[in-house]
Amino acid sequence: MGRHTFRYAILPHQGTVGETTVRTAAEFNSPVHTGYVASADTSITESLLSTLTISGSPSIVLDHIKRGEDDEDVSTGGLPTRKGQSLILRFYDSLGGKASTTISTQLPVKKAFKTNLLEDDLEELDLVHSEVSGKKVTSIKITLRPFEVATYRLQL
């Protein structure tokens, strides 16, 4: 009932489904949208996103980036609050194999945790600090099981 619209796409490819097909489908079905930004200046969002790089297995897809739900500056009534700010990253393995990747950022990460979907900390991860082109970079290596959805919290 009512009016419905849809769109579709065909992506020819050779062989089995690979990371290019999965990424193209994800970009088609869920284009990047930025939510609330404190400033109308979009360079702030672009600057934030440019500080984060993902390298490693192309089968691991970064699905969501958001603020921590219980950070004290964004928490709404009733939720426990954490001191400081955190960034939540949600990944999934798209091709069904055990895969590893490295998250690198110029953000001032103090700690990193693997969390559950409710953002409760499960285990603390090792941070590797380095300097690249005069800028401080923090890296975290993660490994996902086949088709695993995993959430990570970077404490800033």
PDB file of C-alpha atoms in Angstrom:
ATOM      1  CA  MET A   1       0.000   0.000   0.000  1.00  0.00           C
ATOM      2  CA  GLY A   2       1.178   3.486  -0.627  1.00  0.00           C
ATOM      3  CA  ARG A   3       3.996   4.637  -2.846  1.00  0.00           C
ATOM      4  CA  HIS A   4       7.286   2.763  -2.862  1.00  0.00           C
ATOM      5  CA  THR A   5      10.544   3.531  -4.565  1.00  0.00           C
ATOM      6  CA  PHE A   6      13.639   1.437  -4.960  1.00  0.00           C
ATOM      7  CA  ARG A   7      16.870   1.425  -6.844  1.00  0.00           C
ATOM      8  CA  TYR A   8      19.074  -1.358  -8.052  1.00  0.00           C
ATOM      9  CA  ALA A   9      22.467  -1.839  -9.612  1.00  0.00           C
ATOM     10  CA  ILE A  10      24.286  -4.590 -11.440  1.00  0.00           C
ATOM     11  CA  LEU A  11      28.013  -4.996 -10.936  1.00  0.00           C
ATOM     12  CA  PRO A  12      29.607  -7.426 -13.383  1.00  0.00           C
ATOM     13  CA  HIS A  13      32.616  -9.251 -11.937  1.00  0.00           C
ATOM     14  CA  GLN A  14      34.695 -12.323 -12.622  1.00  0.00           C
ATOM     15  CA  GLY A  15      35.093 -15.239 -10.243  1.00  0.00           C
ATOM     16  CA  THR A  16      33.736 -15.398  -6.727  1.00  0.00           C
ATOM     17  CA  VAL A  17      32.407 -12.463  -4.764  1.00  0.00           C
ATOM     18  CA  GLY A  18      35.363 -10.467  -3.484  1.00  0.00           C
ATOM     19  CA  GLU A  19      36.011  -7.379  -1.386  1.00  0.00           C
ATOM     20  CA  THR A  20      35.399  -5.007  -4.328  1.00  0.00           C
ATOM     21  CA  THR A  21      31.880  -6.365  -4.805  1.00  0.00           C
ATOM     22  CA  VAL A  22      31.119  -6.221  -1.081  1.00  0.00           C
ATOM     23  CA  ARG A  23      32.414  -2.653  -0.708  1.00  0.00           C
ATOM     24  CA  THR A  24      30.589  -1.445  -3.820  1.00  0.00           C
ATOM     25  CA  ALA A  25      27.332  -2.975  -2.550  1.00  0.00           C
ATOM     26  CA  ALA A  26      27.814  -1.427   0.897  1.00  0.00           C
ATOM     27  CA  GLU A  27      28.496   2.011  -0.593  1.00  0.00           C
ATOM     28  CA  PHE A  28      25.435   1.695  -2.847  1.00  0.00           C
ATOM     29  CA  ASN A  29      23.083   0.490  -0.089  1.00  0.00           C
ATOM     30  CA  SER A  30      24.404   2.725   2.693  1.00  0.00           C
ATOM     31  CA  PRO A  31      26.096   5.856   1.417  1.00  0.00           C
ATOM     32  CA  VAL A  32      28.107   7.803   3.992  1.00  0.00           C
ATOM     33  CA  HIS A  33      25.999  10.216   6.032  1.00  0.00           C
ATOM     34  CA  THR A  34      27.315  12.507   8.714  1.00  0.00           C
ATOM     35  CA  GLY A  35      25.075  13.083  11.676  1.00  0.00           C
ATOM     36  CA  TYR A  36      25.052  16.039  14.014  1.00  0.00           C
ATOM     37  CA  VAL A  37      28.082  18.269  13.624  1.00  0.00           C
ATOM     38  CA  ALA A  38      28.540  21.084  16.131  1.00  0.00           C
ATOM     39  CA  SER A  39      29.589  23.476  13.389  1.00  0.00           C
ATOM     40  CA  ALA A  40      28.313  24.192   9.907  1.00  0.00           C
ATOM     41  CA  ASP A  41      31.965  24.019   8.857  1.00  0.00           C
ATOM     42  CA  THR A  42      32.221  20.589   7.185  1.00  0.00           C
ATOM     43  CA  SER A  43      36.020  20.796   7.237  1.00  0.00           C
ATOM     44  CA  ILE A  44      35.817  19.697  10.914  1.00  0.00           C
ATOM     45  CA  THR A  45      34.186  16.397   9.911  1.00  0.00           C
ATOM     46  CA  GLU A  46      36.575  15.934   6.997  1.00  0.00           C
ATOM     47  CA  SER A  47      39.519  16.652   9.309  1.00  0.00           C
ATOM     48  CA  LEU A  48      38.302  14.066  11.847  1.00  0.00           C
ATOM     49  CA  LEU A  49      37.792  11.391   9.203  1.00  0.00           C
ATOM     50  CA  SER A  50      41.215  12.079   7.668  1.00  0.00           C
ATOM     51  CA  THR A  51      42.897  11.277  10.998  1.00  0.00           C
ATOM     52  CA  LEU A  52      41.709   7.649  10.838  1.00  0.00           C
ATOM     53  CA  THR A  53      43.174   5.043   8.470  1.00  0.00           C
ATOM     54  CA  ILE A  54      42.441   1.342   8.180  1.00  0.00           C
ATOM     55  CA  SER A  55      45.048  -0.925   6.586  1.00  0.00           C
ATOM     56  CA  GLY A  56      45.201  -4.680   6.272  1.00  0.00           C
ATOM     57  CA  SER A  57      42.707  -7.213   5.014  1.00  0.00           C
ATOM     58  CA  PRO A  58      40.299  -5.672   2.503  1.00  0.00           C
ATOM     59  CA  SER A  59      37.568  -8.066   3.696  1.00  0.00           C
ATOM     60  CA  ILE A  60      37.217  -6.101   6.950  1.00  0.00           C
ATOM     61  CA  VAL A  61      34.700  -3.291   6.540  1.00  0.00           C
ATOM     62  CA  LEU A  62      34.409  -0.273   8.845  1.00  0.00           C
ATOM     63  CA  ASP A  63      30.639   0.002   9.153  1.00  0.00           C
ATOM     64  CA  HIS A  64      30.040   2.728  11.748  1.00  0.00           C
ATOM     65  CA  ILE A  65      31.897   5.533  13.485  1.00  0.00           C
ATOM     66  CA  LYS A  66      30.167   7.349  16.314  1.00  0.00           C
ATOM     67  CA  ARG A  67      30.626   8.877  19.741  1.00  0.00           C
ATOM     68  CA  GLY A  68      30.373   6.718  22.851  1.00  0.00           C
ATOM     69  CA  GLU A  69      26.798   6.508  24.153  1.00  0.00           C
ATOM     70  CA  ASP A  70      27.791   6.979  27.799  1.00  0.00           C
ATOM     71  CA  ASP A  71      30.443   9.675  27.474  1.00  0.00           C
ATOM     72  CA  GLU A  72      29.680  12.293  30.094  1.00  0.00           C
ATOM     73  CA  ASP A  73      29.303  15.125  27.572  1.00  0.00           C
ATOM     74  CA  VAL A  74      26.730  13.317  25.371  1.00  0.00           C
ATOM     75  CA  SER A  75      25.019  10.896  27.778  1.00  0.00           C
ATOM     76  CA  THR A  76      21.304  11.351  28.354  1.00  0.00           C
ATOM     77  CA  GLY A  77      19.525  10.736  31.640  1.00  0.00           C
ATOM     78  CA  GLY A  78      19.677   7.293  33.164  1.00  0.00           C
ATOM     79  CA  LEU A  79      22.830   6.085  31.441  1.00  0.00           C
ATOM     80  CA  PRO A  80      26.066   5.638  33.336  1.00  0.00           C
ATOM     81  CA  THR A  81      28.663   8.139  32.236  1.00  0.00           C
ATOM     82  CA  ARG A  82      32.349   7.820  31.461  1.00  0.00           C
ATOM     83  CA  LYS A  83      34.860  10.566  32.010  1.00  0.00           C
ATOM     84  CA  GLY A  84      36.311  12.008  28.827  1.00  0.00           C
ATOM     85  CA  GLN A  85      35.359  11.245  25.262  1.00  0.00           C
ATOM     86  CA  SER A  86      35.413   8.074  23.218  1.00  0.00           C
ATOM     87  CA  LEU A  87      35.021   7.068  19.617  1.00  0.00           C
ATOM     88  CA  ILE A  88      33.156   3.862  18.728  1.00  0.00           C
ATOM     89  CA  LEU A  89      34.191   1.903  15.631  1.00  0.00           C
ATOM     90  CA  ARG A  90      32.148  -1.059  14.372  1.00  0.00           C
ATOM     91  CA  PHE A  91      33.698  -3.501  11.889  1.00  0.00           C
ATOM     92  CA  TYR A  92      32.633  -6.711  10.210  1.00  0.00           C
ATOM     93  CA  ASP A  93      34.341  -9.400   8.185  1.00  0.00           C
ATOM     94  CA  SER A  94      32.599  -9.479   4.821  1.00  0.00           C
ATOM     95  CA  LEU A  95      34.043 -12.598   3.184  1.00  0.00           C
ATOM     96  CA  GLY A  96      34.049 -15.272   5.858  1.00  0.00           C
ATOM     97  CA  GLY A  97      37.707 -15.717   6.653  1.00  0.00           C
ATOM     98  CA  LYS A  98      39.793 -14.883   9.704  1.00  0.00           C
ATOM     99  CA  ALA A  99      41.255 -11.465   8.912  1.00  0.00           C
ATOM    100  CA  SER A 100      43.385  -8.781  10.561  1.00  0.00           C
ATOM    101  CA  THR A 101      43.650  -5.064  10.069  1.00  0.00           C
ATOM    102  CA  THR A 102      45.314  -2.110  11.740  1.00  0.00           C
ATOM    103  CA  ILE A 103      43.521   1.031  12.874  1.00  0.00           C
ATOM    104  CA  SER A 104      45.812   4.063  12.851  1.00  0.00           C
ATOM    105  CA  THR A 105      44.839   7.500  14.075  1.00  0.00           C
ATOM    106  CA  GLN A 106      46.311  10.859  14.956  1.00  0.00           C
ATOM    107  CA  LEU A 107      43.661  11.338  17.628  1.00  0.00           C
ATOM    108  CA  PRO A 108      44.995  11.382  21.218  1.00  0.00           C
ATOM    109  CA  VAL A 109      44.006   7.796  22.113  1.00  0.00           C
ATOM    110  CA  LYS A 110      44.717   6.932  25.762  1.00  0.00           C
ATOM    111  CA  LYS A 111      43.253   3.395  25.745  1.00  0.00           C
ATOM    112  CA  ALA A 112      41.424   1.083  23.350  1.00  0.00           C
ATOM    113  CA  PHE A 113      38.904  -1.639  24.174  1.00  0.00           C
ATOM    114  CA  LYS A 114      37.007  -4.350  22.372  1.00  0.00           C
ATOM    115  CA  THR A 115      33.411  -3.951  23.506  1.00  0.00           C
ATOM    116  CA  ASN A 116      30.068  -5.654  23.117  1.00  0.00           C
ATOM    117  CA  LEU A 117      27.251  -4.025  21.142  1.00  0.00           C
ATOM    118  CA  LEU A 118      26.174  -2.143  24.281  1.00  0.00           C
ATOM    119  CA  GLU A 119      29.680  -0.619  24.425  1.00  0.00           C
ATOM    120  CA  ASP A 120      30.592  -2.424  27.653  1.00  0.00           C
ATOM    121  CA  ASP A 121      34.362  -2.987  27.703  1.00  0.00           C
ATOM    122  CA  LEU A 122      35.371  -6.634  27.228  1.00  0.00           C
ATOM    123  CA  GLU A 123      39.145  -6.450  26.860  1.00  0.00           C
ATOM    124  CA  GLU A 124      41.784  -3.760  26.665  1.00  0.00           C
ATOM    125  CA  LEU A 125      43.858  -3.695  23.488  1.00  0.00           C
ATOM    126  CA  ASP A 126      47.551  -2.935  23.053  1.00  0.00           C
ATOM    127  CA  LEU A 127      48.393   0.470  21.609  1.00  0.00           C
ATOM    128  CA  VAL A 128      51.440   1.069  19.421  1.00  0.00           C
ATOM    129  CA  HIS A 129      52.648   4.681  19.396  1.00  0.00           C
ATOM    130  CA  SER A 130      54.850   5.985  16.595  1.00  0.00           C
ATOM    131  CA  GLU A 131      55.693   9.164  14.754  1.00  0.00           C
ATOM    132  CA  VAL A 132      54.994   9.584  11.031  1.00  0.00           C
ATOM    133  CA  SER A 133      56.055  12.773   9.240  1.00  0.00           C
ATOM    134  CA  GLY A 134      56.372  14.559  12.577  1.00  0.00           C
ATOM    135  CA  LYS A 135      52.856  13.574  13.704  1.00  0.00           C
ATOM    136  CA  LYS A 136      52.052  11.234  16.603  1.00  0.00           C
ATOM    137  CA  VAL A 137      50.167   8.149  15.414  1.00  0.00           C
ATOM    138  CA  THR A 138      48.506   5.473  17.531  1.00  0.00           C
ATOM    139  CA  SER A 139      47.854   2.047  15.988  1.00  0.00           C
ATOM    140  CA  ILE A 140      45.707  -0.846  17.152  1.00  0.00           C
ATOM    141  CA  LYS A 141      45.768  -4.270  15.499  1.00  0.00           C
ATOM    142  CA  ILE A 142      42.496  -6.197  15.410  1.00  0.00           C
ATOM    143  CA  THR A 143      41.584  -9.680  14.185  1.00  0.00           C
ATOM    144  CA  LEU A 144      38.069 -10.786  13.290  1.00  0.00           C
ATOM    145  CA  ARG A 145      36.666 -14.300  12.965  1.00  0.00           C
ATOM    146  CA  PRO A 146      34.681 -15.244   9.841  1.00  0.00           C
ATOM    147  CA  PHE A 147      31.682 -12.885   9.464  1.00  0.00           C
ATOM    148  CA  GLU A 148      32.268 -11.450  12.946  1.00  0.00           C
ATOM    149  CA  VAL A 149      30.791  -8.065  13.843  1.00  0.00           C
ATOM    150  CA  ALA A 150      33.109  -6.358  16.337  1.00  0.00           C
ATOM    151  CA  THR A 151      32.910  -3.060  18.191  1.00  0.00           C
ATOM    152  CA  TYR A 152      35.899  -1.104  19.498  1.00  0.00           C
ATOM    153  CA  ARG A 153      36.054   1.930  21.763  1.00  0.00           C
ATOM    154  CA  LEU A 154      38.917   4.396  21.544  1.00  0.00           C
ATOM    155  CA  GLN A 155      39.188   6.363  24.789  1.00  0.00           C
ATOM    156  CA  LEU A 156      40.397   9.898  24.016  1.00  0.00           C
TER     157      LEU A 156
END
